[in-house]
Short mmCIF file of C-alpha atoms in Angstrom, two decimals:
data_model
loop_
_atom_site.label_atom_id
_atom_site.label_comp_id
_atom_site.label_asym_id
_atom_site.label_seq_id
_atom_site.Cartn_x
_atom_site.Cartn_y
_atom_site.Cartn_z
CA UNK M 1 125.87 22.02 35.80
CA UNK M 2 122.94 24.04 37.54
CA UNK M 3 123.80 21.87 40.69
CA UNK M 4 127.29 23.10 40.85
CA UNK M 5 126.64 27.09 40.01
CA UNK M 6 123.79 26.87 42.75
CA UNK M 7 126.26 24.98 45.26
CA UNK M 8 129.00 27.55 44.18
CA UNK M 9 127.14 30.52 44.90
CA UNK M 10 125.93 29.24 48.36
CA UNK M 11 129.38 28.43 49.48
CA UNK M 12 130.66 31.92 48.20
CA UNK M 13 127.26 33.50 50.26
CA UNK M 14 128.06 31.55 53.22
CA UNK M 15 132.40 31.85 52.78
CA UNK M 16 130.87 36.15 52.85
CA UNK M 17 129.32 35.69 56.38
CA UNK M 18 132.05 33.77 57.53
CA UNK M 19 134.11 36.76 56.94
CA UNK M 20 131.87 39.47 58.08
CA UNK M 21 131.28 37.81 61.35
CA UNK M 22 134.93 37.37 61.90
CA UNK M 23 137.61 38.81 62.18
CA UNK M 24 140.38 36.39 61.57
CA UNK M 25 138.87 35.92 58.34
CA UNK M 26 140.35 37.95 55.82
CA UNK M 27 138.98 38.92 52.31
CA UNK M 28 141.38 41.62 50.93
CA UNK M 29 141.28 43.07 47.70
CA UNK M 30 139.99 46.51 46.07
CA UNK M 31 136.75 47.12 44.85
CA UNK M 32 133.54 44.84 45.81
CA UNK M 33 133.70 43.64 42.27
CA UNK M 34 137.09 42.14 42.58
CA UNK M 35 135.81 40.93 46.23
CA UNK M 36 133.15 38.74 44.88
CA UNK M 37 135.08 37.70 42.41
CA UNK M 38 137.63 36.57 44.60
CA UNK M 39 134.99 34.84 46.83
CA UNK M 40 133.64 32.85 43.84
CA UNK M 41 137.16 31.41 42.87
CA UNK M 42 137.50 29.98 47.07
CA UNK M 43 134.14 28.86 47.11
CA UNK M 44 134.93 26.31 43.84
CA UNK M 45 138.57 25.60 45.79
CA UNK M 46 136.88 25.15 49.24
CA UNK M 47 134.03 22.91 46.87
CA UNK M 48 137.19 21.33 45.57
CA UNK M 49 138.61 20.79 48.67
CA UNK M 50 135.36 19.14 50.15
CA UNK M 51 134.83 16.99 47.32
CA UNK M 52 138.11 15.60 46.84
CA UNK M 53 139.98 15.29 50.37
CA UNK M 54 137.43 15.16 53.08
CA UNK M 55 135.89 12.02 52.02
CA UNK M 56 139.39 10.82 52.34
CA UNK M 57 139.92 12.29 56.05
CA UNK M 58 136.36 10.92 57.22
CA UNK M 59 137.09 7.20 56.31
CA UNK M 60 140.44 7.78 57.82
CA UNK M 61 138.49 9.21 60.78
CA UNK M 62 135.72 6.79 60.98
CA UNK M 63 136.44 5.82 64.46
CA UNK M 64 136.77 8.77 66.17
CA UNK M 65 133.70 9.77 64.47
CA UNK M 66 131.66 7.15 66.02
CA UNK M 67 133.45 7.98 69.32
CA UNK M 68 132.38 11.61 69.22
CA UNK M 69 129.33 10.85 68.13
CA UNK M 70 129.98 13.49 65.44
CA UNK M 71 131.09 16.28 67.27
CA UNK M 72 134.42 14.94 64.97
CA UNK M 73 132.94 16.76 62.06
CA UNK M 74 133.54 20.54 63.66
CA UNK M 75 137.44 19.66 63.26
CA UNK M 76 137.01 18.29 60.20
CA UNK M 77 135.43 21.16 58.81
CA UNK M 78 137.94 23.38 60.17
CA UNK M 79 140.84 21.45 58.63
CA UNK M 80 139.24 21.84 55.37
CA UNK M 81 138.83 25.56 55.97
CA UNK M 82 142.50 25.82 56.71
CA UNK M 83 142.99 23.52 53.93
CA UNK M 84 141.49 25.88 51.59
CA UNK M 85 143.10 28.68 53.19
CA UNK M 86 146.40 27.11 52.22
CA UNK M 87 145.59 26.58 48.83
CA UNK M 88 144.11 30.36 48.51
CA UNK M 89 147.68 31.58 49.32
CA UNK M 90 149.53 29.46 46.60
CA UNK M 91 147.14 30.56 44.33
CA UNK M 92 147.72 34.18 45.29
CA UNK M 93 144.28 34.74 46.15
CA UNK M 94 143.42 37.72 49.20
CA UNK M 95 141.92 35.06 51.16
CA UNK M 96 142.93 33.89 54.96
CA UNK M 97 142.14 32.29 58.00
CA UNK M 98 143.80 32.71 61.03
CA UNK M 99 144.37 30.03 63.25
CA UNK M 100 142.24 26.99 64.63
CA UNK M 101 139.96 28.03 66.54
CA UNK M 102 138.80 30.51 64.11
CA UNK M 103 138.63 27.91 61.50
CA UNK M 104 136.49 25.96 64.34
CA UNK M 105 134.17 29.00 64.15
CA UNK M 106 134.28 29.62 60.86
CA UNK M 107 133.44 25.87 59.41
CA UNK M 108 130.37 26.16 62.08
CA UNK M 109 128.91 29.38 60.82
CA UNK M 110 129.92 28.08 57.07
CA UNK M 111 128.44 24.77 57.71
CA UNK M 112 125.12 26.63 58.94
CA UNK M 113 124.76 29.49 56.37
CA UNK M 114 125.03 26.69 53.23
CA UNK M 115 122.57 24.78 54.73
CA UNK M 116 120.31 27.15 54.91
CA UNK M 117 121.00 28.78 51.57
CA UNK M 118 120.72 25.15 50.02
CA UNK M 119 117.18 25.06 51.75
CA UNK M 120 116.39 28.08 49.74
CA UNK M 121 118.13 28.30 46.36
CA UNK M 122 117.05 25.90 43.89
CA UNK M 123 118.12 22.48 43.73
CA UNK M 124 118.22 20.91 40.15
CA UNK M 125 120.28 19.21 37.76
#
């Protein structure tokens, strides 16, 4: 349970940079309370999201993986971004991504900022 608050909290740190950094990233909402709030509730959907449908899309993507060499895994994250993006809006949350290339960006600076916040926050179940 400690495990999943600790991965929660450094996907909502690192889903916060993503929208800092960019513009085409959109957290809107009214007080910073009801911001972080917000940002909690898509970091479980984008954890969600992650744990249940790109394991699914990498199998399916095994080849082109291999092909790439990895560089596969940029788009991946990006669809998953949009993915959650998606699911954000049916839920009525203030959270949105604009376009591809943004979600590109935006699953690289993610995929960087969790890492290191994993490296830092503790890690145990």
């Amino acid at each position: 349970m400690k495990n999943l608050l600790v991965k929660t909290i450094a996907n909502a740190g690192a889903l916060a940079v993503a929208v800092w950094l960019l513009d085409k990233i959109t957290l809107t909402g009214g007080s910073t309370g009801e911001k972080a709030g917000t940002l909690i509730v898509v970091a479980l959907v984008f954890g969600l999201v992650n744990l249940l449908v790109k394991p699914v899309v990498k199998v399916l993507t095994f080849p082109l993986f291999i092909l790439t060499l990895g560089l596969i895994t940029l788009i991946v994250n990006a669809l998953m971004l949009l993915l959650t993006s998606w699911v954000c809006g049916q839920l009525n949350l203030s959270f949105h991504v604009e376009g591809f290339w943004t979600a590109v960006l935006g699953g690289l600076i993610i995929s960087i900022v969790s890492w290191a916040l994993n490296l830092v926050l503790p890690d145990e179940d």
